[in-house]
Amino acid sequence: MTAPTPKDGILGIEAYVPGKSKVEGVENPVKLSANENVLGCSPLAMEAFAAAAPRLAAYPDPRATVLRQAVAAKFNLEPERLIFCCGSDEVFQILNQTFLSPGDNMIQGEFGFAAFAIGAYAAGGEVRFAKEPNYRIDVDEILALVDERTKLVFVANPGNPTGTILEGAEVRRLADSLPENIILVLDGAYREFATDPDFDDGFDLARERGNVVVTRTFSKLHGLAALRVGWGYAPSPIIAAMDRIRLPFNVNIPAMEAAVAALGDDDFQRRTVEHVEQWRAWLTQQLGGLGLEVTPSRANFVLVHFPKTPGRTAAEAESFLASRGLLVRYVANYGLPDALRITIGLEDGNRALVAALSAFLARR
Ligand SMILES: Cc1ncc(COP(=O)(O)O)c(C=O)c1O
C-alpha cells in the first residue's frame, strides 16, 4: 500500500513561522514579535464579545451583514463590494485560489509578507520576488517581472517586515502600468500607522478600476488578532468570484460583534496611533544612538540591522534579548539574516529593550 501523498509542490512550501511567544525559564516575557496591539483592544469590543456569549449555538450570518454595514459606513464604500474573512490572510488565500492556476505567477517584494506566497504555491503558482532596494518596494522592479502568465501582484503598504511605504504617486503608477488582467492587491494591514499626508490607501483606485483590491485587518490597529477578522474591497466581479469559494461561516458571531464595536471606538484607535508614533520615534532614535541602523518605519514595528561581526549579530541579539524576556522577530526567513523586527512596545518594554541591546553591544 502506498501512503497518501500531497499534491505536487505542497511539501516544498515552507510553513508560516509565527512570532515567538514563550521562552524557557522566563515567566512573563514581553512579546514584541508579532506586531500585535500592545494596548490590547477597545473595552467596547471586549463588552460586545462577551455579550455575544448566549449566541454561541447559532451559525453566524454568512454575509456578515452588521460588519458589512459598519465598514461600508465608516470608509464610505459600497457594501456589496466587500468580502469578510478569517483574517486578511484568508482574503489572500482566496485571491490566490481564485485567480492563480498552475503555471501562472504572482509577484511580490523580495522581503514581502510570507502569507502571500503560501497560498500562491498551494495553488500551483510560481512566486516572483521583485528586488526592494533600500528595503522599499520598487515599481520598476515589479514591472520587469510581469509576463503573460502573471495574475496577481501583492504589495503590503506599509510593508512587513520592512515598515516602509510606497508613496501615493508610485501606487498609482504601478496600477497605471499593470495590464488590466493582472490584479494589484494593496494590503493595508498597517495602513493606519502611516500618517503621511500623501499616503494612498487605494480605495479610489479599487473603485475606478477593474483590477485593484484593497485589504484591511482588525488585528493591528483594533487589537483583535485573536478573533481573526479581515476584509477586502474590490470590483464586483472579483468579489463575486471569490464569494463562490469563501466558506460560508468564516467570520464568527463574537468576532463580528467585537469588530463592529472596535470600529466605533475612535478614542482607542487614536490612542493606539499616538502611542505607536511616539514610541516609534523614540525607539528609532535610541537604537540609532547605539550605532544600529533602523529602517525608517511607518508601521507599528521597526526593522533593526546588526553587524555581521561575531558576538554582535542579529541572531545572537535575538537570543540575548530572549534570555532577558524580550521576544523579537528574527527575520532570516524573510531574506534578512542581519536584522530583527521589533514591535513598538509599551514604555517599560521599549526601555528594557534599549537597555538590553546596549548591554548586548557592550559585551566583550
Ligand atoms: C503585511 C501583513 N498583512 C496581513 C497580515 C495578516 O493579518 P490578519 O491577522 O488579518 O490575517 C499581517 C499580519 O501580521 C501582515 O503583517
XYZ file of C-alpha atoms and ligand atoms in Angstrom:
380
model
C 0.000 0.000 0.000
C 1.254 3.481 -0.756
C 0.732 6.262 1.719
C -1.350 9.281 0.698
C 0.885 11.864 -0.973
C 0.202 15.607 -1.011
C -0.149 17.053 -4.483
C 2.908 18.442 -6.276
C 4.586 21.379 -4.619
C 2.925 21.164 -1.185
C 5.917 19.611 0.597
C 8.198 22.263 -0.878
C 6.256 25.039 0.884
C 7.816 26.493 3.997
C 5.110 26.710 6.649
C 4.462 30.159 8.134
C 6.662 30.791 11.187
C 4.787 32.845 13.793
C 6.486 35.212 16.243
C 7.705 33.523 19.426
C 5.516 33.928 22.496
C 7.427 31.754 25.019
C 10.952 31.443 26.262
C 12.368 28.788 28.562
C 12.781 29.972 32.139
C 11.038 33.342 31.764
C 7.626 33.686 33.405
C 6.039 36.605 31.550
C 8.116 37.569 28.542
C 7.488 40.836 26.719
C 6.180 39.837 23.309
C 7.467 42.169 20.613
C 7.489 39.523 17.899
C 4.059 39.571 16.260
C 3.119 43.244 15.728
C 0.092 42.923 17.983
C -1.545 45.948 19.587
C 0.341 46.389 22.874
C -2.526 48.479 24.288
C -4.832 45.460 23.928
C -8.192 46.242 22.368
C -11.118 48.574 22.835
C -13.127 47.938 26.040
C -16.228 48.301 23.867
C -15.007 45.377 21.731
C -14.496 43.240 24.851
C -18.044 44.039 26.026
C -19.518 43.202 22.636
C -17.544 39.935 22.539
C -18.838 38.928 25.998
C -22.391 39.965 25.139
C -22.338 37.519 22.197
C -21.846 34.515 24.532
C -25.532 33.480 24.608
C -25.448 33.170 20.811
C -22.729 30.521 20.554
C -25.111 27.800 19.371
C -26.002 29.752 16.227
C -24.210 29.817 12.906
C -23.092 33.317 12.002
C -24.625 35.389 9.219
C -22.692 34.257 6.115
C -22.905 37.774 4.667
C -21.540 39.363 7.867
C -24.246 41.997 7.396
C -23.707 44.026 10.584
C -19.992 44.250 9.936
C -20.513 44.923 6.237
C -22.743 47.881 7.060
C -20.360 49.226 9.686
C -17.281 49.033 7.419
C -19.153 50.462 4.427
C -20.359 53.414 6.512
C -17.008 54.072 8.172
C -14.964 54.062 4.947
C -17.681 55.248 2.579
C -17.545 52.059 0.489
C -20.221 50.148 -1.423
C -21.288 47.264 0.889
C -21.681 44.757 -1.951
C -18.043 45.241 -2.961
C -16.725 43.986 0.396
C -15.637 40.497 1.425
C -15.128 39.448 5.063
C -12.735 36.714 6.048
C -10.927 34.858 8.830
C -8.168 37.472 8.989
C -6.860 39.215 5.885
C -4.680 36.104 5.464
C -7.811 34.344 4.252
C -8.501 37.120 1.724
C -5.008 36.494 0.246
C -5.621 32.740 0.251
C -8.925 33.108 -1.592
C -7.387 35.528 -4.120
C -4.651 33.023 -4.910
C -7.119 30.145 -5.139
C -9.490 32.108 -7.353
C -7.050 33.632 -9.823
C -3.895 31.507 -9.946
C -3.677 28.301 -11.994
C -0.649 26.012 -12.180
C 1.929 27.706 -14.417
C 0.692 31.224 -13.590
C 2.785 33.536 -11.485
C 2.323 36.010 -8.664
C 4.752 38.873 -7.926
C 5.644 40.306 -4.526
C 8.532 42.222 -2.984
C 11.637 40.206 -2.104
C 11.013 40.822 1.614
C 7.241 40.507 1.223
C 4.903 39.043 3.819
C 5.159 35.224 3.857
C 1.407 34.532 3.805
C 1.044 35.861 0.242
C 3.347 33.209 -1.185
C 1.998 30.218 0.743
C -1.383 30.477 -0.982
C 0.216 31.041 -4.378
C 2.363 27.918 -4.082
C -0.619 25.899 -2.828
C -2.488 26.939 -5.988
C 0.407 25.588 -8.063
C 1.625 29.062 -8.977
C 5.135 30.454 -9.263
C 6.184 33.315 -6.974
C 8.453 36.035 -8.361
C 10.280 38.255 -5.910
C 10.906 41.842 -7.018
C 14.061 43.472 -5.639
C 13.461 46.002 -2.859
C 16.392 48.436 -2.939
C 16.799 50.138 0.441
C 14.039 47.858 1.769
C 11.420 49.661 -0.334
C 9.020 48.356 -2.959
C 10.253 49.434 -6.390
C 7.594 49.736 -9.085
C 10.020 49.191 -11.976
C 11.450 46.034 -10.397
C 7.892 44.662 -10.167
C 7.020 45.646 -13.730
C 10.188 43.993 -15.039
C 8.917 40.616 -13.754
C 5.485 40.793 -15.370
C 4.753 38.398 -18.217
C 1.681 36.886 -19.869
C 1.280 34.352 -17.035
C 1.267 36.977 -14.254
C -2.104 37.072 -12.483
C -1.507 38.806 -9.166
C 0.809 41.420 -7.626
C 0.829 41.704 -3.825
C 2.096 44.875 -2.156
C 1.825 45.364 1.602
C 1.756 49.093 2.240
C 3.362 49.685 4.713
C 5.477 46.602 4.158
C 6.149 43.835 6.660
C 8.916 43.279 7.812
C 10.386 46.444 6.272
C 7.915 49.021 7.630
C 8.493 51.228 4.573
C 5.778 52.665 2.350
C 5.188 53.067 -1.352
C 4.133 56.705 -1.849
C 0.729 57.522 -3.344
C 2.093 58.579 -6.743
C 4.027 55.307 -7.055
C 0.998 53.211 -6.072
C -0.910 54.954 -8.850
C 1.947 54.483 -11.342
C 2.021 50.765 -10.543
C -1.743 50.481 -11.044
C -1.496 52.510 -14.286
C 1.328 50.354 -15.654
C -0.081 46.895 -14.953
C -2.139 45.250 -17.688
C -5.845 45.208 -16.819
C -5.968 41.415 -16.445
C -3.483 41.458 -13.532
C -4.853 42.087 -10.050
C -2.965 44.515 -7.829
C -3.550 43.685 -4.148
C -2.821 46.543 -1.749
C -2.557 45.056 1.738
C -3.169 47.812 4.269
C -2.727 45.766 7.463
C -0.601 48.602 8.950
C -2.177 51.418 6.988
C -3.390 53.403 9.998
C 0.153 53.776 11.351
C 1.267 55.543 8.147
C 0.086 59.052 8.832
C 1.916 60.639 5.870
C -0.394 63.057 4.036
C 0.405 61.608 0.585
C -0.354 58.013 1.601
C -2.917 56.439 -0.730
C -4.903 53.559 0.747
C -6.093 52.565 -2.699
C -9.881 52.746 -2.214
C -10.283 55.204 -5.116
C -8.113 53.022 -7.343
C -10.196 49.969 -6.455
C -13.369 51.941 -7.196
C -12.116 53.274 -10.543
C -10.512 50.138 -11.952
C -11.418 46.542 -12.514
C -8.168 45.112 -11.171
C -7.308 46.671 -7.784
C -8.118 45.009 -4.436
C -7.562 46.645 -1.031
C -7.337 44.509 2.113
C -7.542 45.538 5.751
C -7.496 43.813 9.125
C -8.850 44.141 12.656
C -5.681 42.503 14.016
C -3.391 45.542 14.309
C -4.970 48.958 14.972
C -8.005 47.377 16.636
C -6.064 44.769 18.604
C -8.382 41.895 17.692
C -5.803 39.450 16.296
C -7.269 36.586 18.347
C -10.636 36.943 16.642
C -9.335 36.725 13.045
C -11.272 39.351 11.125
C -10.040 40.867 7.877
C -11.745 42.243 4.799
C -11.253 43.189 1.198
C -12.695 45.896 -1.071
C -12.693 45.024 -4.746
C -14.544 45.410 -8.042
C -17.831 43.442 -8.048
C -16.750 40.684 -10.494
C -13.722 39.900 -8.303
C -15.868 39.768 -5.160
C -18.454 37.602 -6.926
C -15.779 35.090 -7.968
C -14.159 34.994 -4.523
C -17.518 34.576 -2.775
C -18.079 31.329 -4.667
C -15.257 29.601 -2.795
C -15.329 31.506 0.507
C -16.581 29.127 3.171
C -19.965 30.395 4.352
C -19.410 30.886 8.091
C -15.834 32.177 8.052
C -16.378 35.118 10.434
C -17.904 34.086 13.745
C -20.524 35.975 15.757
C -18.412 37.207 18.723
C -15.691 38.306 16.280
C -18.163 40.202 14.149
C -19.771 41.936 17.136
C -16.397 42.886 18.628
C -15.198 44.213 15.276
C -18.263 46.447 14.883
C -17.733 47.847 18.391
C -13.999 48.375 17.743
C -14.723 50.296 14.580
C -16.823 52.736 16.581
C -14.173 53.349 19.262
C -12.353 56.330 17.789
C -10.728 57.095 21.124
C -8.984 53.695 21.317
C -7.850 53.972 17.701
C -6.452 57.456 18.291
C -4.597 56.344 21.436
C -3.083 53.406 19.558
C -1.798 55.538 16.693
C -0.437 58.176 19.095
C 1.343 55.516 21.139
C 2.956 53.997 18.063
C 4.014 57.377 16.670
C 5.552 58.497 19.961
C 7.476 55.289 20.740
C 8.451 54.529 17.157
C 10.266 57.856 17.012
C 11.855 57.215 20.410
C 12.998 53.678 19.584
C 14.369 54.740 16.196
C 16.376 57.481 17.815
C 17.607 55.387 20.771
C 18.611 52.365 18.678
C 20.314 54.678 16.206
C 22.178 56.139 19.178
C 23.519 52.649 19.945
C 25.005 52.576 16.451
C 22.354 50.285 14.967
C 20.777 51.141 11.633
C 16.991 51.371 11.814
C 14.930 51.423 8.619
C 12.538 54.396 8.960
C 9.186 52.775 9.730
C 5.581 53.740 9.029
C 4.200 50.687 10.865
C 3.908 49.512 14.487
C 7.359 47.907 14.393
C 10.902 48.735 13.376
C 13.425 46.779 11.321
C 16.816 46.964 13.022
C 20.047 45.967 11.270
C 23.011 44.352 13.028
C 26.660 43.949 12.046
C 27.966 40.610 10.797
C 30.698 40.697 13.454
C 30.623 37.515 15.594
C 29.213 38.418 19.004
C 27.161 41.287 17.537
C 24.917 39.542 15.024
C 21.139 39.704 14.768
C 20.810 36.000 15.635
C 22.896 36.464 18.784
C 20.978 39.625 19.692
C 17.711 37.717 19.405
C 18.925 35.017 21.832
C 20.359 37.603 24.220
C 17.073 39.529 24.258
C 15.084 36.301 24.741
C 17.235 35.387 27.750
C 16.125 38.711 29.235
C 12.472 38.013 28.496
C 12.264 40.212 25.397
C 10.884 38.355 22.380
C 11.545 39.895 18.979
C 11.383 38.505 15.454
C 14.464 37.158 13.704
C 13.710 37.670 10.022
C 16.298 35.473 8.261
C 13.412 33.593 6.645
C 12.381 36.897 5.009
C 15.821 37.168 3.410
C 17.091 39.462 6.176
C 19.624 37.406 8.175
C 21.219 40.510 9.694
C 18.050 42.123 11.012
C 15.464 41.883 13.759
C 11.905 43.108 13.520
C 10.770 44.633 16.779
C 7.188 45.601 17.613
C 6.790 49.010 19.277
C 6.041 48.027 22.871
C 4.724 49.694 25.994
C 7.049 52.191 27.639
C 8.621 49.647 30.029
C 9.240 47.122 27.260
C 10.758 49.735 24.974
C 13.093 50.986 27.696
C 14.052 47.430 28.673
C 14.773 46.660 25.022
C 17.108 49.613 24.580
C 18.894 48.818 27.860
C 19.302 45.170 26.860
C 20.628 45.989 23.396
C 23.011 48.486 24.912
C 24.308 45.720 27.228
C 24.484 43.292 24.292
C 26.593 45.651 22.217
C 28.867 46.467 25.186
C 29.795 42.800 25.756
C 33.405 41.895 25.104
C 1.597 42.683 5.992
C 0.555 41.896 6.700
N -0.582 41.650 6.061
C -1.562 40.931 6.635
C -1.404 40.408 7.890
C -2.435 39.448 8.384
O -3.317 39.930 9.217
P -4.583 39.084 9.672
O -4.421 38.936 11.125
O -5.717 39.962 9.255
O -4.626 37.781 8.944
C -0.252 40.643 8.615
C -0.082 40.064 9.954
O 0.935 40.055 10.564
C 0.758 41.397 7.997
O 1.917 41.613 8.620
